[in-house]
Amino acid sequence: MIKSLGYAAATAQSVLAPFNFQRRAPQPQDVVLEILYCGVCHSDVHVARSEWGASRYPCVPGHEVVGRVLQVGGAVSRFKAGDLAAVGCMVDSCRVCANCREGEEQFCEKGPVMTYGGPERHTGGITYGGYSNNIIVDEAYVLSVPVSLDPAAAAPLLCAGITTYSPLRQWKVGPGQRVGIVGLGGLGHMAVKFARAFGAHVVLFTTSPGKVEDGKRLGAHEVVVSGNRDEMKRYRNSFDFILDTVSAPHDINAYLGLLRRDGTLCQVGLPPEPLAVSAFSLTGLRRRLAGSFIGGIAETQEMLEFCAQHGIACDIELIAIQDINAAFERLVKGDVKYRFVIDMASLARDAG
Amino acid sequence: MIKSLGYAAATAQSVLAPFNFQRRAPQPQDVVLEILYCGVCHSDVHVARSEWGASRYPCVPGHEVVGRVLQVGGAVSRFKAGDLAAVGCMVDSCRVCANCREGEEQFCEKGPVMTYGGPERHTGGITYGGYSNNIIVDEAYVLSVPVSLDPAAAAPLLCAGITTYSPLRQWKVGPGQRVGIVGLGGLGHMAVKFARAFGAHVVLFTTSPGKVEDGKRLGAHEVVVSGNRDEMKRYRNSFDFILDTVSAPHDINAYLGLLRRDGTLCQVGLPPEPLAVSAFSLTGLRRRLAGSFIGGIAETQEMLEFCAQHGIACDIELIAIQDINAAFERLVKGDVKYRFVIDMASLARDAG
């Protein structure tokens, strides 16, 4: 076994606090990473607080991991000690179902093993995530990080990046298309960058008048304050594709109405309450409402290469791990531009 | 002007009763039809009773019209007196917008002119539908009825037929696919026939145990009683496409959960209340919820030819127009197998 130090929630009501634990003994196909940076995803808050079904404790969150390879098992071929590598939302899956074989491990029929809170098959325990000093992952679920990427700004690509890249690719967003992005948070700011890089005309919808200038700086051709009904009306029936990154309750029909015939609105935010979808919104112009969930391992690697080629990374605010509970509070209020990333060097202060 | 006799609702609270009125003087591009048969669509009830927004009165319903050509204007090229012809849900549209030019007149940007209750541009009045002895329509919106079709059983193809044919075509339903049809009414029974004719494996979902045998007779390979939770579970994650024809409130997530990865549920029923769609139902396997609305004129003609080639027609119950109010009551209760069609010869009894 390998000793680890991390930050964990002991119960749904607990704040995160230092936690000593052990990870499995490295297997021949395993890569051992020293974690350098870990992004702070809104999911981390939901799971730490048991807001998405019953969580397992202690909960060490974190699935936007960038680190340095410390050692590799004898069967590992793609990594060596010293490489920069990354781990996203999954650390394993069944590998034999149709979805796994087609490179869509996130839809594994047995359920992918999530990076934290999932079943640790080797130990019989639970998986612990990236709010820690190291992690051990089968090389098939480890990503290579191009050297031209800033490792701290690359960390959130592993969730916020792939979650927006994948649907924009799947729905073939490109030149000549009008694309709407709803919400300017961790996901939304990446969606704006990707949609712009793919060549689309990008319109950002935000509830915050204060984000208009930032939206344009990030790449949006136009920014619409969604509370302005007259302005919203001007965009009716005009979008080929809309990516909705909002997890708070919101009027989905207002956005469906912006789609042209056969247009698609893809939801990646996860509002806890059902969306109230008028059937008339869909039948009216034969519109489509879709969903998307992270992306497969191969597509995640493709996304990292795309970011390296196009100089794309996240806009981040670097924090010490001792500030994680304050960061959770600010995240819940939407007070971050646009992703917190933990500098894991700060963890040394807690080492005994 | 041409004298007409029909059945109309004088107000939202009125039953239908005989109504004498005038139609426009035929224009050079017009076809004058003697109506032989008219299907009774659930929309007729909704509009006669002003249940879908404010209706205009008097309201002569009916948009599933088959008739004999009485005369044609000098500019008409595709029809001559004596031909069997049909009129569906639309009698005109702008003809110049992108949707009209692409043969999707049902999505005309100016709004198509609906067969009843729409603006009659020539007279400045309102359009009157097929519950009458004649109708005058621009030949561009008149369909040719293949002689091998039974004209009474063909009438509901003009709405129930095209409304189910179009989405099954659009989503490329065919051999090797598992297709679910939700609801066995006027739309559902046609959807079962078409999906079977297109070569799919067809599973019908109905709330009525009494419809199981009929579902199989109509072409379903399997029939599932949707109230049976255990049976529903067996079908999870297994469908390529589901066509939902139900207009009553129902749990859409129960059906979304039956789709496999990247599968689509298309809604053609129009529940008045919003559908409560869980975002997790969509993101879980990247599923899609779509809508569809009748079909364009060219596709409607294609559908009629397909029906003639494959011996497909509606299962109907022929009624006299004097029975229309009783038929409306039975329709609301779902007591019809599977479409009422008015034998317009019965209208002679009301002629003064």
XYZ file of C-alpha atoms in Angstrom:
704
model
C 0.000 0.000 0.000
C 1.047 3.613 -0.514
C 0.552 6.308 2.113
C -1.459 9.328 1.050
C -2.436 12.630 2.555
C -5.523 14.432 1.373
C -8.490 16.551 2.377
C -11.725 14.717 3.091
C -15.261 15.312 4.249
C -15.990 12.869 7.089
C -19.770 13.266 6.742
C -22.223 15.207 4.569
C -22.230 17.927 7.236
C -18.446 18.147 7.665
C -16.071 20.707 6.245
C -13.046 19.243 4.460
C -10.083 18.518 6.734
C -6.690 16.781 6.468
C -7.012 13.003 6.128
C -4.323 10.318 6.131
C -5.167 7.190 4.158
C -3.646 4.420 2.035
C -3.946 3.737 -1.654
C -3.617 0.301 -3.236
C -0.240 -1.262 -3.889
C 0.661 -0.371 -7.489
C -0.222 -3.097 -9.986
C 1.809 -3.874 -13.137
C -0.481 -1.673 -15.260
C -0.598 1.187 -12.762
C 0.818 4.688 -12.980
C 1.661 6.455 -9.699
C 1.254 10.219 -9.920
C 2.484 12.934 -7.612
C -0.400 15.392 -7.844
C 0.646 18.948 -8.701
C -2.736 20.592 -9.290
C -6.377 19.671 -8.875
C -9.337 21.684 -10.143
C -12.379 22.327 -7.958
C -15.548 21.235 -9.770
C -19.081 22.018 -8.608
C -19.622 18.237 -8.496
C -17.073 18.087 -5.689
C -19.382 20.218 -3.560
C -22.471 18.178 -4.479
C -20.824 14.852 -3.672
C -18.985 16.021 -0.535
C -22.368 17.183 0.764
C -24.267 14.112 -0.450
C -26.520 16.260 -2.631
C -26.616 13.795 -5.578
C -27.813 10.633 -3.898
C -26.031 9.042 -0.917
C -22.261 9.639 -0.931
C -19.707 7.336 0.714
C -17.388 8.706 3.409
C -14.706 9.699 4.028
C -15.001 11.608 0.734
C -11.770 12.898 -0.865
C -13.062 14.908 -3.858
C -11.202 15.958 -6.993
C -11.331 14.740 -10.592
C -9.373 17.401 -12.439
C -5.925 16.101 -11.684
C -2.564 17.000 -13.221
C 0.595 15.449 -11.828
C 4.077 14.125 -12.380
C 4.621 10.405 -12.911
C 6.560 9.009 -9.921
C 6.711 5.385 -10.993
C 5.077 2.970 -13.402
C 4.332 -0.756 -13.267
C 6.070 -3.293 -15.484
C 3.158 -3.520 -17.924
C 2.901 0.241 -18.494
C 3.958 1.317 -21.993
C 2.775 4.894 -22.487
C 4.208 6.612 -19.409
C 7.538 6.840 -17.628
C 8.727 8.536 -14.448
C 8.923 12.307 -14.881
C 6.106 12.585 -17.462
C 3.336 15.121 -16.966
C 0.050 13.212 -16.834
C -3.581 13.725 -15.903
C -6.589 11.921 -14.488
C -10.196 12.957 -15.088
C -13.559 11.776 -13.815
C -13.014 8.023 -14.317
C -10.282 5.643 -13.208
C -11.690 2.391 -14.602
C -14.616 0.740 -16.398
C -15.579 -2.780 -17.496
C -13.683 -2.481 -20.840
C -15.800 -5.155 -22.533
C -19.292 -3.680 -22.967
C -20.271 -2.045 -26.266
C -19.856 1.462 -24.877
C -16.371 0.755 -23.489
C -15.303 -0.900 -26.730
C -16.505 2.129 -28.671
C -14.418 4.485 -26.544
C -17.366 5.796 -24.554
C -16.210 4.501 -21.191
C -18.229 7.197 -19.420
C -21.319 5.195 -20.430
C -19.923 1.792 -19.358
C -22.885 -0.550 -18.966
C -21.569 -1.711 -15.600
C -20.988 1.910 -14.593
C -17.530 3.519 -14.852
C -15.475 3.665 -11.663
C -15.537 7.317 -10.744
C -12.314 8.928 -9.529
C -13.748 9.428 -6.054
C -16.574 7.790 -4.173
C -16.574 4.728 -6.451
C -15.705 1.112 -5.666
C -11.938 0.510 -5.369
C -11.857 -2.979 -6.835
C -8.364 -3.856 -5.642
C -8.862 -2.918 -1.991
C -12.599 -3.445 -1.671
C -12.788 0.121 -0.371
C -13.761 3.353 -2.094
C -11.860 5.508 -4.523
C -10.257 8.700 -3.223
C -9.866 11.675 -5.552
C -7.365 14.358 -6.363
C -7.469 16.565 -3.273
C -4.382 14.671 -2.164
C -0.662 14.305 -2.742
C -0.734 11.227 -4.973
C -2.984 8.897 -6.970
C -2.623 5.434 -8.514
C -4.471 4.755 -11.754
C -4.442 2.106 -14.477
C -2.588 3.599 -17.455
C -5.629 3.048 -19.704
C -7.363 5.832 -17.741
C -4.367 8.189 -17.511
C -4.021 11.065 -19.985
C -0.830 12.499 -21.360
C -0.452 16.265 -20.838
C 1.200 18.102 -23.740
C 4.254 19.986 -22.485
C 3.091 23.295 -23.947
C 0.105 23.423 -21.584
C 0.394 25.214 -18.266
C -0.232 22.340 -15.840
C -2.320 24.375 -13.397
C -4.573 25.860 -16.094
C -4.833 22.446 -17.749
C -6.249 20.697 -14.671
C -9.895 21.804 -15.172
C -9.756 20.610 -18.775
C -10.177 17.104 -17.375
C -13.810 17.812 -16.470
C -14.935 21.325 -17.458
C -12.959 21.019 -20.692
C -14.094 17.614 -21.914
C -17.687 18.173 -20.755
C -18.006 21.090 -23.178
C -15.619 19.898 -25.911
C -17.413 16.567 -26.363
C -20.941 17.853 -27.161
C -19.600 20.633 -29.410
C -17.717 17.946 -31.375
C -20.555 15.439 -31.287
C -22.965 17.973 -32.758
C -20.360 19.081 -35.297
C -20.203 22.743 -34.338
C -18.146 24.656 -36.874
C -17.880 27.526 -39.334
C -21.120 29.002 -40.637
C -23.049 28.006 -37.529
C -24.636 30.201 -34.902
C -23.952 28.715 -31.495
C -25.340 29.842 -28.155
C -23.639 29.183 -24.824
C -25.856 29.531 -21.747
C -24.084 30.478 -18.519
C -20.572 31.784 -17.905
C -19.081 29.615 -15.180
C -16.458 26.885 -15.174
C -18.152 25.005 -18.018
C -19.490 28.040 -19.873
C -16.163 29.845 -20.164
C -14.596 26.739 -21.717
C -17.576 26.291 -24.033
C -17.119 29.854 -25.319
C -13.423 29.206 -26.006
C -14.031 25.891 -27.783
C -17.003 27.079 -29.860
C -14.949 30.075 -30.977
C -11.940 27.871 -31.787
C -14.195 25.574 -33.855
C -15.123 28.543 -36.053
C -18.741 29.156 -35.015
C -20.422 32.508 -34.450
C -20.691 32.450 -30.654
C -23.395 34.166 -28.605
C -23.113 33.971 -24.836
C -26.238 34.198 -22.660
C -25.664 35.274 -19.089
C -27.892 36.519 -16.280
C -25.085 38.858 -15.120
C -24.685 42.249 -16.834
C -21.256 42.348 -15.144
C -20.042 39.419 -17.272
C -20.660 41.010 -20.679
C -17.144 42.337 -21.182
C -15.550 39.176 -19.864
C -17.670 37.087 -22.216
C -16.304 39.043 -25.163
C -12.731 38.793 -23.882
C -13.130 35.002 -23.679
C -14.247 34.820 -27.308
C -17.986 35.436 -27.611
C -18.956 37.498 -30.674
C -22.074 38.686 -28.866
C -23.232 38.600 -25.249
C -26.920 38.717 -24.335
C -28.180 39.470 -20.846
C -30.878 36.826 -20.643
C -33.141 38.781 -18.307
C -33.745 41.279 -21.119
C -36.862 39.910 -22.840
C -36.720 42.252 -25.803
C -33.152 41.272 -26.523
C -33.974 37.571 -26.169
C -36.812 37.989 -28.702
C -34.381 39.239 -31.324
C -32.619 35.870 -31.249
C -35.686 33.655 -31.721
C -35.426 30.748 -34.199
C -31.844 31.610 -35.084
C -29.421 29.113 -33.490
C -28.098 25.868 -34.930
C -26.885 24.685 -31.550
C -27.040 25.816 -27.939
C -24.958 24.404 -25.102
C -26.656 24.946 -21.753
C -24.165 24.795 -18.874
C -26.509 26.023 -16.142
C -27.143 23.799 -13.117
C -29.581 26.170 -11.422
C -33.316 26.047 -12.204
C -34.039 28.065 -15.365
C -36.643 28.387 -18.130
C -35.474 25.905 -20.744
C -38.287 26.871 -23.150
C -36.848 30.386 -23.421
C -33.703 28.822 -24.906
C -35.428 26.122 -26.972
C -37.292 28.977 -28.645
C -33.972 30.404 -29.849
C -33.260 27.330 -31.986
C -33.941 27.247 -35.679
C -35.608 24.277 -37.375
C -33.876 21.003 -36.479
C -31.616 22.833 -34.034
C -30.343 21.178 -30.866
C -30.026 22.390 -27.303
C -27.621 20.199 -25.354
C -27.786 20.247 -21.572
C -24.580 19.658 -19.640
C -25.549 21.454 -16.449
C -27.470 19.243 -14.046
C -30.340 21.080 -12.351
C -31.598 18.900 -9.502
C -35.270 19.584 -10.364
C -36.761 18.344 -13.676
C -36.738 20.757 -16.615
C -40.285 21.856 -17.537
C -40.234 21.288 -21.296
C -43.228 22.369 -23.354
C -43.949 19.788 -26.061
C -44.825 22.733 -28.310
C -41.254 24.079 -27.911
C -39.990 20.855 -29.483
C -42.629 20.189 -32.145
C -42.764 23.842 -33.235
C -39.626 23.741 -35.345
C -38.730 20.077 -34.844
C -36.215 21.061 -32.212
C -34.095 18.702 -30.147
C -33.097 18.641 -26.501
C -30.087 16.467 -25.784
C -27.717 15.712 -22.957
C -24.022 14.976 -22.770
C -21.759 13.672 -20.007
C -17.972 14.264 -19.933
C -16.359 12.238 -22.746
C -14.416 9.032 -23.384
C -10.708 8.597 -22.634
C -9.615 8.879 -26.279
C -11.703 11.999 -26.786
C -10.275 13.521 -23.606
C -6.760 12.980 -24.968
C -7.846 14.520 -28.294
C -9.200 17.536 -26.381
C -5.895 18.022 -24.556
C -4.001 17.953 -27.874
C -6.483 20.431 -29.362
C -5.944 22.781 -26.413
C -2.172 22.551 -26.815
C -2.401 23.295 -30.542
C -4.752 26.239 -30.070
C -3.348 27.704 -26.862
C -6.546 27.017 -24.933
C -6.643 26.611 -21.171
C -8.905 27.515 -18.291
C -8.985 30.871 -16.558
C -8.156 29.885 -13.014
C -7.726 31.180 -9.502
C -4.956 29.245 -7.753
C -5.620 28.447 -4.096
C -3.937 26.613 -1.237
C -5.714 23.480 -0.091
C -6.196 25.094 3.317
C -8.594 27.514 1.559
C -10.798 24.768 0.118
C -13.791 25.305 2.421
C -13.883 29.023 1.648
C -13.555 28.146 -2.042
C -16.583 25.801 -1.801
C -18.630 28.663 -0.323
C -17.561 31.050 -3.083
C -18.236 28.397 -5.740
C -21.804 27.922 -4.505
C -22.294 31.694 -4.868
C -20.773 31.654 -8.364
C -17.953 33.873 -7.153
C -15.023 32.509 -9.186
C -13.464 33.404 -12.531
C -13.678 30.718 -13.654
C -12.233 27.730 -11.863
C -10.453 27.266 -8.564
C -7.354 25.097 -8.836
C -5.580 23.762 -5.769
C -1.796 24.139 -5.759
C -1.022 20.814 -4.140
C 2.390 22.005 -2.934
C 0.393 23.714 -0.181
C -0.490 20.296 1.246
C 3.051 20.051 2.682
C 1.947 22.411 5.455
C -0.378 19.686 6.742
C 2.204 16.889 6.550
C 2.949 15.617 10.052
C -68.280 32.700 -54.172
C -69.271 29.077 -53.753
C -72.003 27.937 -51.378
C -70.986 25.408 -48.738
C -72.722 23.421 -46.053
C -70.781 22.179 -43.059
C -70.863 21.540 -39.329
C -69.542 24.290 -37.111
C -69.074 25.207 -33.472
C -70.516 28.706 -32.973
C -68.604 29.210 -29.700
C -66.168 27.262 -27.501
C -69.168 26.004 -25.517
C -71.312 24.986 -28.537
C -71.843 21.529 -29.934
C -71.290 21.265 -33.684
C -74.363 22.042 -35.784
C -75.210 22.553 -39.478
C -73.780 25.784 -40.860
C -74.296 27.417 -44.245
C -71.403 29.548 -45.473
C -69.538 30.682 -48.574
C -66.071 29.833 -49.795
C -63.968 32.096 -51.999
C -64.536 32.303 -55.726
C -62.101 29.808 -57.303
C -58.854 31.389 -58.503
C -56.877 30.222 -61.558
C -54.607 28.031 -59.378
C -57.467 26.587 -57.316
C -58.846 23.076 -57.128
C -62.491 22.663 -56.057
C -63.120 19.400 -54.221
C -66.366 17.664 -53.391
C -65.511 16.188 -50.001
C -66.204 12.462 -49.712
C -64.602 11.680 -46.345
C -63.078 13.611 -43.489
C -61.181 12.124 -40.539
C -61.846 13.288 -36.981
C -58.579 14.320 -35.324
C -58.195 15.058 -31.613
C -57.021 18.525 -32.675
C -60.525 19.143 -34.004
C -61.872 18.787 -30.456
C -59.157 21.004 -28.970
C -59.694 23.789 -31.497
C -63.515 23.592 -31.562
C -63.408 24.014 -27.779
C -60.683 26.684 -27.839
C -58.385 24.501 -25.743
C -55.177 25.467 -27.609
C -55.251 29.241 -27.344
C -58.165 31.379 -28.567
C -60.006 29.850 -31.541
C -61.931 31.855 -34.125
C -65.638 31.149 -34.667
C -67.645 29.826 -36.337
C -65.219 26.901 -36.361
C -65.659 24.264 -39.101
C -63.048 21.612 -38.137
C -61.518 18.910 -40.304
C -58.051 18.512 -41.839
C -58.067 14.910 -43.015
C -59.936 15.444 -46.253
C -60.385 13.144 -49.238
C -62.587 14.237 -52.115
C -63.327 14.225 -55.810
C -62.137 17.104 -57.976
C -65.176 19.043 -59.225
C -63.375 21.722 -61.203
C -59.957 23.269 -61.611
C -58.750 26.779 -62.466
C -56.967 27.615 -65.704
C -53.522 27.580 -64.115
C -53.911 24.135 -62.527
C -51.715 21.472 -64.106
C -51.677 18.467 -61.778
C -55.412 17.857 -61.309
C -58.499 17.513 -63.484
C -62.174 17.013 -62.749
C -62.897 13.488 -61.506
C -59.513 12.929 -59.816
C -59.368 11.683 -56.257
C -57.493 14.254 -54.205
C -56.777 15.151 -50.607
C -56.130 18.101 -48.308
C -54.265 17.908 -45.000
C -53.516 20.351 -42.204
C -52.339 23.275 -44.380
C -53.884 25.081 -47.342
C -51.199 27.720 -47.932
C -47.917 29.198 -46.714
C -45.602 32.059 -47.681
C -43.700 29.934 -50.246
C -40.588 32.114 -50.088
C -39.030 31.571 -46.665
C -36.207 29.052 -46.223
C -38.500 26.451 -44.684
C -41.077 26.720 -47.494
C -38.367 26.548 -50.135
C -36.968 23.418 -48.490
C -40.365 21.692 -48.597
C -41.052 22.141 -44.906
C -44.118 24.360 -45.324
C -45.420 23.271 -41.916
C -42.627 25.409 -40.451
C -43.270 28.440 -42.689
C -41.641 31.437 -41.011
C -44.794 33.497 -41.549
C -46.867 30.599 -40.228
C -48.657 28.177 -42.576
C -52.355 28.830 -43.250
C -54.068 26.027 -41.388
C -56.986 24.294 -43.077
C -59.436 25.648 -40.515
C -59.315 28.620 -38.198
C -56.570 30.352 -40.172
C -56.653 33.589 -42.166
C -58.451 33.221 -45.534
C -56.299 35.641 -47.514
C -58.653 35.965 -50.461
C -61.801 36.809 -48.487
C -60.229 38.375 -45.393
C -62.221 35.869 -43.353
C -61.172 32.601 -41.753
C -60.532 29.211 -43.267
C -63.193 26.525 -42.895
C -62.204 22.868 -42.754
C -63.358 19.533 -44.039
C -66.525 18.926 -42.017
C -68.350 20.220 -45.076
C -69.427 19.310 -48.576
C -66.680 21.092 -50.497
C -63.359 22.891 -50.191
C -61.289 25.171 -52.432
C -57.507 24.912 -52.196
C -54.508 26.091 -54.201
C -53.208 23.078 -56.114
C -49.764 23.443 -54.477
C -51.394 22.279 -51.226
C -53.570 19.527 -52.733
C -52.380 15.917 -52.632
C -53.029 13.245 -55.212
C -54.646 10.079 -53.805
C -53.387 6.846 -55.404
C -56.338 4.900 -56.826
C -55.453 1.731 -54.927
C -56.157 3.406 -51.572
C -59.589 3.127 -50.001
C -60.611 6.798 -49.873
C -62.300 6.580 -46.453
C -59.388 4.762 -44.805
C -56.948 7.125 -46.520
C -58.449 10.287 -45.045
C -56.660 10.091 -41.643
C -53.342 9.596 -43.400
C -53.431 13.357 -44.040
C -52.751 14.075 -40.368
C -52.318 10.897 -38.269
C -50.394 9.301 -41.128
C -47.934 12.062 -41.956
C -47.437 13.010 -38.291
C -46.006 9.552 -37.596
C -44.432 8.826 -41.013
C -42.354 12.009 -41.014
C -40.426 11.508 -37.737
C -39.854 7.801 -38.443
C -38.315 8.844 -41.776
C -36.440 11.804 -40.388
C -34.769 9.620 -37.760
C -34.077 6.920 -40.352
C -35.942 4.084 -38.665
C -35.226 0.810 -40.440
C -33.980 -2.777 -40.275
C -31.815 -3.742 -37.314
C -33.323 -1.080 -35.077
C -35.433 -1.485 -31.968
C -38.261 1.042 -32.078
C -40.770 1.810 -29.364
C -44.202 3.313 -29.991
C -45.925 4.874 -26.983
C -49.728 4.914 -27.051
C -52.179 3.098 -29.301
C -54.599 5.714 -30.588
C -55.059 7.389 -33.947
C -51.378 8.302 -34.205
C -49.996 5.248 -32.408
C -51.729 2.681 -34.585
C -50.288 4.315 -37.703
C -46.841 4.544 -36.103
C -46.896 0.788 -35.436
C -47.809 0.107 -39.070
C -45.141 2.408 -40.487
C -42.339 1.299 -38.147
C -43.111 -2.317 -39.027
C -43.200 -1.531 -42.745
C -39.816 0.221 -42.448
C -38.320 -3.028 -41.140
C -37.722 -2.173 -37.475
C -38.332 -4.418 -34.476
C -41.434 -2.724 -33.050
C -42.421 -2.658 -29.377
C -45.713 -1.005 -28.482
C -46.218 0.533 -25.024
C -49.818 0.919 -23.920
C -51.532 1.582 -20.608
C -54.413 -0.721 -21.662
C -54.049 -4.493 -21.156
C -57.065 -4.782 -23.496
C -55.000 -3.438 -26.410
C -52.231 -6.062 -26.321
C -53.761 -8.353 -28.936
C -54.758 -5.476 -31.168
C -51.229 -4.073 -30.989
C -49.854 -7.351 -32.289
C -52.486 -7.551 -35.007
C -51.472 -4.085 -36.180
C -47.832 -5.124 -36.489
C -46.046 -4.789 -33.138
C -43.558 -7.589 -32.452
C -44.000 -7.044 -28.719
C -46.547 -5.174 -26.608
C -45.681 -3.928 -23.122
C -48.295 -2.795 -20.609
C -46.552 0.302 -19.337
C -48.058 0.171 -15.850
C -46.040 -3.006 -15.198
C -42.803 -1.682 -13.669
C -40.949 -4.975 -13.777
C -41.699 -5.389 -17.442
C -40.631 -1.804 -18.166
C -37.310 -2.436 -16.399
C -36.494 -5.262 -18.770
C -36.465 -2.772 -21.653
C -34.084 -0.210 -20.106
C -31.284 1.197 -22.316
C -32.399 -0.860 -25.310
C -34.179 1.319 -27.887
C -32.705 3.202 -30.822
C -35.808 5.319 -31.248
C -39.117 5.868 -29.492
C -42.103 7.716 -30.934
C -44.338 9.064 -28.184
C -47.872 9.740 -29.432
C -49.467 10.416 -26.061
C -51.179 13.763 -25.456
C -52.148 13.056 -21.855
C -49.760 13.818 -18.974
C -47.287 10.967 -18.548
C -43.835 10.238 -17.091
C -41.467 10.993 -19.955
C -38.398 9.900 -17.932
C -39.767 6.345 -17.795
C -39.502 6.267 -21.593
C -36.235 8.217 -21.907
C -34.730 5.539 -19.668
C -35.587 2.920 -22.305
C -33.274 4.523 -24.879
C -29.785 3.248 -25.510
C -26.804 5.585 -25.875
C -27.475 8.343 -28.427
C -31.066 7.148 -28.804
C -33.908 9.572 -29.542
C -37.407 9.904 -28.153
C -39.571 11.988 -30.491
C -42.729 13.548 -29.099
C -45.670 14.021 -31.457
C -48.437 14.017 -28.867
C -49.027 17.441 -27.363
C -49.663 17.307 -23.615
C -50.947 20.722 -22.510
C -48.723 20.743 -19.394
C -44.914 20.838 -19.698
C -43.054 17.517 -19.661
C -40.954 17.122 -16.494
C -37.629 16.061 -17.993
C -34.802 15.071 -15.654
C -31.482 16.385 -16.977
C -29.953 13.117 -15.740
C -32.286 11.164 -18.101
C -30.636 12.988 -21.011
C -27.008 13.172 -19.903
C -26.973 9.572 -18.624
C -26.572 7.959 -22.019
C -26.425 11.120 -24.135
C -30.059 10.671 -25.029
C -32.161 13.010 -27.137
C -35.702 14.319 -26.825
C -37.098 15.702 -30.064
C -40.384 16.894 -31.489
C -42.019 16.648 -34.884
C -45.028 18.309 -36.444
C -46.977 16.828 -39.407
C -44.774 16.998 -42.533
C -44.253 19.016 -45.703
C -46.438 18.729 -48.813
C -43.902 16.700 -50.798
C -43.353 14.315 -47.897
C -47.112 13.923 -47.457
C -47.397 12.904 -51.103
C -44.487 10.478 -50.631
C -46.294 8.992 -47.615
C -49.489 8.447 -49.640
C -47.498 6.644 -52.349
C -45.759 4.528 -49.700
C -49.138 3.553 -48.243
C -50.423 2.579 -51.681
C -47.349 0.470 -52.366
C -47.462 -1.290 -49.002
C -51.226 -1.625 -48.544
C -51.251 0.631 -45.493
C -54.298 2.561 -44.374
C -55.980 3.571 -41.146
C -58.297 1.384 -39.122
C -61.444 3.480 -39.099
C -64.977 3.687 -37.801
C -67.206 5.379 -40.389
C -69.807 7.758 -38.981
C -72.516 10.084 -40.246
C -71.830 13.761 -39.646
C -74.964 13.892 -37.475
C -73.031 11.689 -35.008
C -70.075 14.063 -34.719
C -70.837 15.339 -31.224
C -71.131 11.809 -29.860
C -67.909 10.958 -31.694
C -66.131 13.908 -30.003
C -67.216 12.564 -26.600
C -66.002 9.064 -27.424
C -62.730 10.466 -28.785
C -62.040 12.316 -25.544
C -62.513 9.021 -23.700
C -60.193 7.191 -26.121
C -63.105 5.030 -27.247
C -62.321 4.600 -30.953
C -60.411 2.013 -32.977
C -58.616 3.966 -34.260
C -60.017 6.912 -36.137
C -63.514 8.217 -36.803
C -64.089 9.165 -40.418
C -67.144 11.126 -41.475
C -68.968 9.806 -44.541
C -69.804 13.173 -46.053
C -72.703 11.721 -48.085
C -74.593 11.887 -44.782
C -74.501 15.683 -44.988
C -77.258 15.562 -47.631
C -79.763 14.924 -44.823
C -79.080 18.452 -43.564
C -79.339 20.139 -46.949
C -82.282 22.490 -46.901
